[in-house]
Amino acid sequence: MKESDSPENIPAAAGSGLAAEAVDAIEGLSGVHPGYRRAHAGGICCRAVFRPNGLAAAFTTAPHLQQQETAAVVRFSGSSTDPALADLLSPAKGMAVRFSLPGGGTTCLVGATLPVFFARTPESFVDIVRTAHKAREGNLGPLELIKEITAHFSESKESLLSLNRLKPPASYAESRYYCIHAYHFIDPEGIRRPVKFEWAPDAGVRTLPLSDARQQPDRYLEDELELRLKAEPAVFQLHVIFGEKDDPTDDPTTAWPGDRRRIEIGRLHLTEIIPEPAGLLMDPAAVSEGIALSDDPILQFRHTAYGESFRRRSTE
Ligand code: HEM
């Protein structure tokens, strides 16, 4: 796919069904901001190159994970639905990577600074977002809001506790990003193995004390990244984690045990800030050959929900 082309498989007509309900529910949180993504509305893009180290080749035929380096676009974002919200006020951050595949086409990995998600199914996602909206209208503070949601949706507990523990990041390039869902690697013999992906910053993880973060300008993370990349590339290691028997592949609200086998399969070098490429849609369900989606209903649903958001924002 060329950068200027529209993503494939995106509904051209007005959306209906659960994906439209999900996007409507998200819009309910902070209103409609024409032309912006319905979630992770504010963000910044970088040019990057991914250099695989060859270690994944025994486990997957994915063309971008063999030996050859590939070009990539990275978009960092704040999780808010409001593009004007200050960096400090949207605690979770996102890192979305679109790889240009060596033989043509693209594939994406979309991560966030939380290790687990707050909803187990698309239906509960819609219910939780609607509940959050109602609770906010009742002027609940952040902690009361967490209590209110977890009282009704116990599946959200781990995610919302992690959210509450998040400290303001010092830099987009000094944060760890979890791609949350399970996928399957398919090796040259056709054997499938459940895996998850994480981006680990070479520079290490660094957060700011709240008192320092409060002194920062609204867009401090974008300013910092711009300065950093003028001096040197920012580097992330791509880690793959192998699931074992009985590790759930269909539940993004539950983390796998911490002792699972983990290998670094390559490094992503971010070199410069770029304007957002036209038609950029980071679809976590857009997998390449050698990688298959798991049975996680949220992962599969994101394809249609992101398509619905893309359709709305690109026709406004
Ligand atoms: C039911 C589940 C989910 C729904 C309905 C949802 C919805 C959305 C929507 C509508 C967008 C804007 C898409 C666009 O216009 O291009 C978005 C972006 C994003 N979401 Fe989700 N999301 C879900 C789950 C997740 C999960 C589990 C993660 C964490 C890994 C995540 C991380 C992100 C990130 C990082 C972006 C920004 C992508 C970019 O930079 O283009 N989302 N989400």
XYZ file of C-alpha atoms and ligand atoms in Angstrom:
359
model
C 0.000 0.000 0.000
C 1.368 3.443 -0.891
C 1.386 6.078 1.860
C -1.177 8.169 0.013
C -3.613 5.301 -0.563
C -6.606 4.627 1.635
C -6.338 1.546 3.845
C -7.892 -1.588 2.471
C -11.101 -3.183 3.789
C -12.437 -0.029 5.360
C -16.225 0.423 5.251
C -17.036 3.223 2.816
C -20.652 3.660 3.895
C -22.043 4.958 7.169
C -21.211 2.494 9.893
C -23.754 0.446 11.754
C -23.692 -2.311 14.323
C -21.403 -2.700 17.273
C -18.395 -0.891 15.771
C -20.509 2.231 15.204
C -21.940 1.898 18.737
C -18.411 1.655 20.142
C -17.255 4.737 18.268
C -20.457 6.611 19.272
C -19.775 5.667 22.904
C -16.186 6.956 22.664
C -17.441 10.187 21.085
C -19.754 10.531 24.090
C -16.702 10.994 26.336
C -15.445 14.319 25.001
C -17.604 15.129 21.981
C -16.684 14.988 18.299
C -13.405 16.558 17.188
C -13.744 16.619 13.401
C -10.848 15.140 11.470
C -9.272 13.512 14.532
C -9.021 9.865 15.578
C -11.862 8.988 17.953
C -9.346 7.668 20.487
C -5.685 8.586 20.911
C -6.640 11.801 19.128
C -3.429 13.766 19.752
C -0.179 12.328 18.468
C 3.081 12.737 16.611
C 4.663 10.674 13.808
C 8.264 9.640 13.188
C 10.165 7.970 10.406
C 11.859 4.748 11.507
C 13.683 1.673 10.322
C 13.256 -1.806 11.815
C 16.317 -4.060 11.896
C 15.432 -7.703 12.678
C 18.220 -9.780 14.255
C 17.155 -13.068 12.599
C 16.101 -14.795 15.842
C 12.407 -14.803 14.902
C 13.044 -16.676 11.643
C 12.849 -20.089 13.351
C 9.346 -19.263 14.613
C 7.685 -17.219 11.876
C 7.877 -16.620 8.147
C 6.814 -12.963 8.636
C 8.868 -11.111 5.990
C 9.699 -8.089 8.190
C 11.041 -10.324 11.003
C 13.704 -12.195 8.985
C 17.061 -10.494 8.158
C 16.195 -7.578 5.928
C 15.612 -4.114 7.381
C 12.259 -2.451 6.700
C 11.006 1.130 6.745
C 8.384 1.974 9.361
C 6.179 4.850 10.510
C 5.655 5.299 14.245
C 2.866 7.305 15.838
C 3.026 8.158 19.552
C -0.190 9.348 21.161
C -1.984 10.257 24.348
C -4.970 8.013 25.014
C -7.491 10.845 25.298
C -10.386 11.294 22.913
C -9.752 15.054 23.107
C -6.825 16.178 20.904
C -6.345 19.367 22.954
C -5.886 17.673 26.330
C -2.472 18.311 27.937
C -0.037 15.355 27.902
C -0.098 15.168 31.691
C -3.871 14.654 31.764
C -3.976 11.505 29.610
C -1.921 9.058 31.675
C -1.749 6.118 29.215
C 0.304 6.601 26.039
C 0.283 4.722 22.756
C 2.936 3.638 20.270
C 1.677 2.415 16.918
C 4.096 1.085 14.306
C 3.352 0.479 10.635
C 5.990 -1.651 8.906
C 6.384 -1.524 5.115
C 6.724 -5.178 4.165
C 9.687 -6.096 1.940
C 7.432 -7.636 -0.765
C 4.852 -4.788 -0.621
C 1.942 -4.092 1.718
C 2.020 -3.093 5.363
C 1.465 -4.572 8.809
C 0.999 -2.898 12.199
C 1.731 -3.397 15.881
C -0.224 -1.119 18.213
C 0.869 -0.878 21.844
C 0.109 1.134 24.955
C 1.815 1.756 28.299
C -0.722 -0.481 30.067
C -0.033 -4.240 30.117
C -3.715 -5.232 29.998
C -6.972 -3.815 28.606
C -10.092 -2.927 30.576
C -12.655 -4.888 28.515
C -12.825 -8.555 27.623
C -15.378 -8.326 24.804
C -16.595 -5.638 22.385
C -19.997 -5.645 24.151
C -18.469 -4.983 27.575
C -16.224 -2.285 26.020
C -19.352 -0.380 24.963
C -21.000 -0.872 28.391
C -17.874 0.260 30.264
C -17.362 3.374 28.137
C -21.035 4.314 28.588
C -20.746 3.782 32.355
C -17.588 5.927 32.454
C -19.439 8.661 30.600
C -22.369 8.603 33.036
C -20.051 8.556 36.033
C -18.129 11.550 34.681
C -21.360 13.458 34.191
C -21.904 12.829 37.901
C -18.541 14.582 38.461
C -16.765 11.611 39.997
C -13.013 12.056 40.575
C -10.547 9.592 38.950
C -10.406 7.222 41.948
C -14.176 7.203 42.451
C -14.580 6.544 38.727
C -12.284 3.508 38.975
C -14.279 2.229 41.969
C -17.566 2.746 40.138
C -16.403 0.866 37.031
C -14.714 -2.023 38.835
C -17.796 -2.452 41.040
C -19.794 -3.261 37.896
C -17.091 -4.769 35.664
C -14.597 -6.899 37.605
C -12.700 -7.634 34.352
C -11.501 -3.990 34.348
C -9.799 -4.200 37.717
C -6.232 -5.095 36.674
C -6.187 -2.522 33.883
C -7.612 0.327 35.944
C -5.270 -0.405 38.860
C -2.325 -0.244 36.422
C -3.725 3.002 35.048
C -3.884 4.431 38.539
C -0.254 3.429 39.168
C 1.066 5.062 35.965
C 3.419 7.991 36.543
C 3.915 10.740 33.942
C 6.495 9.538 31.391
C 9.685 11.568 30.972
C 9.673 10.801 27.251
C 7.778 8.816 24.647
C 11.171 7.199 23.991
C 11.614 6.177 27.651
C 8.376 4.223 28.031
C 7.585 0.539 27.572
C 4.672 -0.342 25.286
C 2.625 -3.554 25.472
C 0.805 -4.839 22.391
C -1.518 -6.679 24.852
C -3.221 -9.218 22.563
C -2.005 -12.705 21.781
C -1.137 -13.500 18.168
C 0.222 -16.731 16.640
C 3.593 -17.088 15.018
C 3.537 -19.608 12.135
C 6.918 -21.221 11.440
C 8.219 -22.572 8.081
C 6.681 -26.021 8.912
C 3.297 -24.468 9.631
C 3.569 -24.941 13.414
C 1.716 -22.236 15.373
C 2.885 -20.752 18.675
C 1.011 -18.162 20.769
C 3.008 -14.952 21.247
C 2.706 -11.405 22.558
C 4.827 -8.377 21.623
C 6.374 -5.569 23.667
C 8.496 -2.549 22.773
C 11.268 -1.943 25.344
C 13.102 1.401 25.154
C 16.894 1.088 24.814
C 17.201 4.222 26.959
C 15.316 2.522 29.842
C 12.040 3.570 31.457
C 11.967 6.985 33.156
C 9.056 8.837 34.738
C 8.702 12.344 36.180
C 7.714 13.236 39.736
C 4.238 14.789 39.592
C 5.611 18.133 40.852
C 7.984 18.302 37.819
C 5.350 17.078 35.373
C 2.997 19.869 36.502
C 5.592 22.464 35.401
C 5.796 21.041 31.865
C 4.128 22.656 28.852
C 0.980 20.932 27.526
C 2.841 19.193 24.666
C 6.034 18.404 26.589
C 6.328 14.855 25.210
C 6.258 16.019 21.592
C 8.759 18.836 22.335
C 11.087 16.365 24.064
C 10.920 13.855 21.200
C 11.652 16.515 18.620
C 14.767 17.664 20.527
C 15.902 14.093 21.207
C 15.693 13.016 17.557
C 17.679 16.076 16.434
C 20.528 14.776 18.609
C 20.323 11.009 17.977
C 17.914 8.211 17.002
C 15.645 6.749 19.666
C 15.796 2.956 19.747
C 13.266 0.316 20.856
C 13.836 -3.427 21.187
C 11.006 -5.614 19.924
C 10.436 -8.435 22.426
C 8.357 -11.497 21.704
C 6.922 -13.470 24.612
C 5.943 -17.115 24.098
C 2.748 -18.346 25.731
C 2.516 -21.776 27.338
C -0.291 -24.303 27.546
C -3.293 -22.769 29.367
C -2.087 -19.154 28.931
C -5.237 -17.418 27.671
C -5.103 -16.153 24.100
C -8.635 -14.747 24.100
C -8.482 -12.449 27.137
C -6.775 -9.033 26.888
C -7.663 -8.233 30.516
C -5.263 -10.880 31.879
C -1.463 -10.857 31.654
C 0.534 -14.039 31.082
C 2.830 -15.078 33.963
C 6.016 -12.979 34.087
C 8.394 -15.944 33.675
C 7.416 -16.782 30.091
C 10.233 -17.157 27.540
C 11.087 -13.782 25.998
C 13.484 -12.982 23.149
C 14.514 -9.773 21.453
C 13.875 -10.125 17.706
C 15.036 -6.753 16.407
C 15.396 -3.042 16.975
C 13.415 -0.075 15.760
C 15.436 3.102 15.112
C 13.391 6.312 15.092
C 15.193 9.006 13.153
C 13.040 12.089 12.581
C 9.644 13.663 13.135
C 7.458 13.657 10.020
C 3.995 15.003 9.205
C 1.361 12.285 9.477
C 1.275 10.334 6.173
C -2.076 10.623 4.355
C -4.444 7.732 4.995
C -2.521 6.398 8.025
C -4.564 3.736 9.811
C -2.821 1.642 12.448
C -4.878 -1.536 12.347
C -3.653 -4.099 14.914
C -5.475 -6.829 12.988
C -3.505 -6.148 9.787
C -1.098 -9.070 10.132
C 1.464 -10.343 7.616
C 2.111 -13.847 6.355
C 3.657 -15.901 9.194
C 1.488 -14.233 11.858
C -2.176 -15.026 12.608
C -4.760 -13.342 14.813
C -5.659 -15.149 18.023
C -9.211 -15.835 19.173
C -9.197 -12.568 21.202
C -12.557 -10.934 20.321
C -11.230 -7.456 21.112
C -8.336 -7.840 18.680
C -10.693 -8.900 15.902
C -13.177 -6.134 16.736
C -10.556 -3.402 16.601
C -10.328 -3.853 12.818
C -13.930 -2.702 12.301
C -13.914 -0.074 15.081
C -10.726 1.564 13.744
C -12.176 1.418 10.237
C -15.303 3.187 11.475
C -13.237 5.907 13.186
C -11.093 6.262 10.046
C -14.207 6.587 7.870
C -15.621 9.326 10.109
C -12.406 11.312 10.479
C -11.495 11.162 6.784
C -14.906 12.300 5.551
C -15.343 15.305 7.855
C -12.696 -2.633 21.971
C -11.427 -2.225 22.034
C -10.932 -0.946 21.423
C -11.603 0.014 20.733
C -13.094 0.055 20.373
C -10.637 1.032 20.373
C -10.913 2.175 19.652
C -9.972 2.979 19.054
C -10.241 3.939 18.014
C -11.629 4.249 17.463
C -9.067 4.490 17.645
C -8.839 5.519 16.548
C -8.566 4.753 15.235
C -8.316 5.652 14.041
O -9.109 6.563 13.778
O -7.326 5.422 13.322
C -8.045 3.901 18.472
C -6.707 4.209 18.406
C -5.747 3.630 19.216
N -5.928 2.629 20.134
Fe -7.634 1.632 20.481
N -9.395 0.674 20.840
C -9.534 -0.533 21.501
C -8.525 -1.253 22.112
C -7.237 -0.830 22.245
C -6.203 -1.555 22.917
C -6.355 -2.928 23.597
C -5.064 -0.799 22.832
C -3.718 -1.105 23.414
C -2.861 -1.890 22.851
C -5.370 0.392 22.049
C -4.476 1.382 21.695
C -4.721 2.344 20.722
C -3.695 3.220 20.157
C -2.228 3.267 20.534
C -4.342 4.011 19.199
C -3.715 5.073 18.315
C -3.319 4.444 16.977
C -2.660 5.448 16.065
O -1.697 6.101 16.506
O -3.093 5.579 14.906
N -6.693 0.336 21.719
N -8.619 2.983 19.312
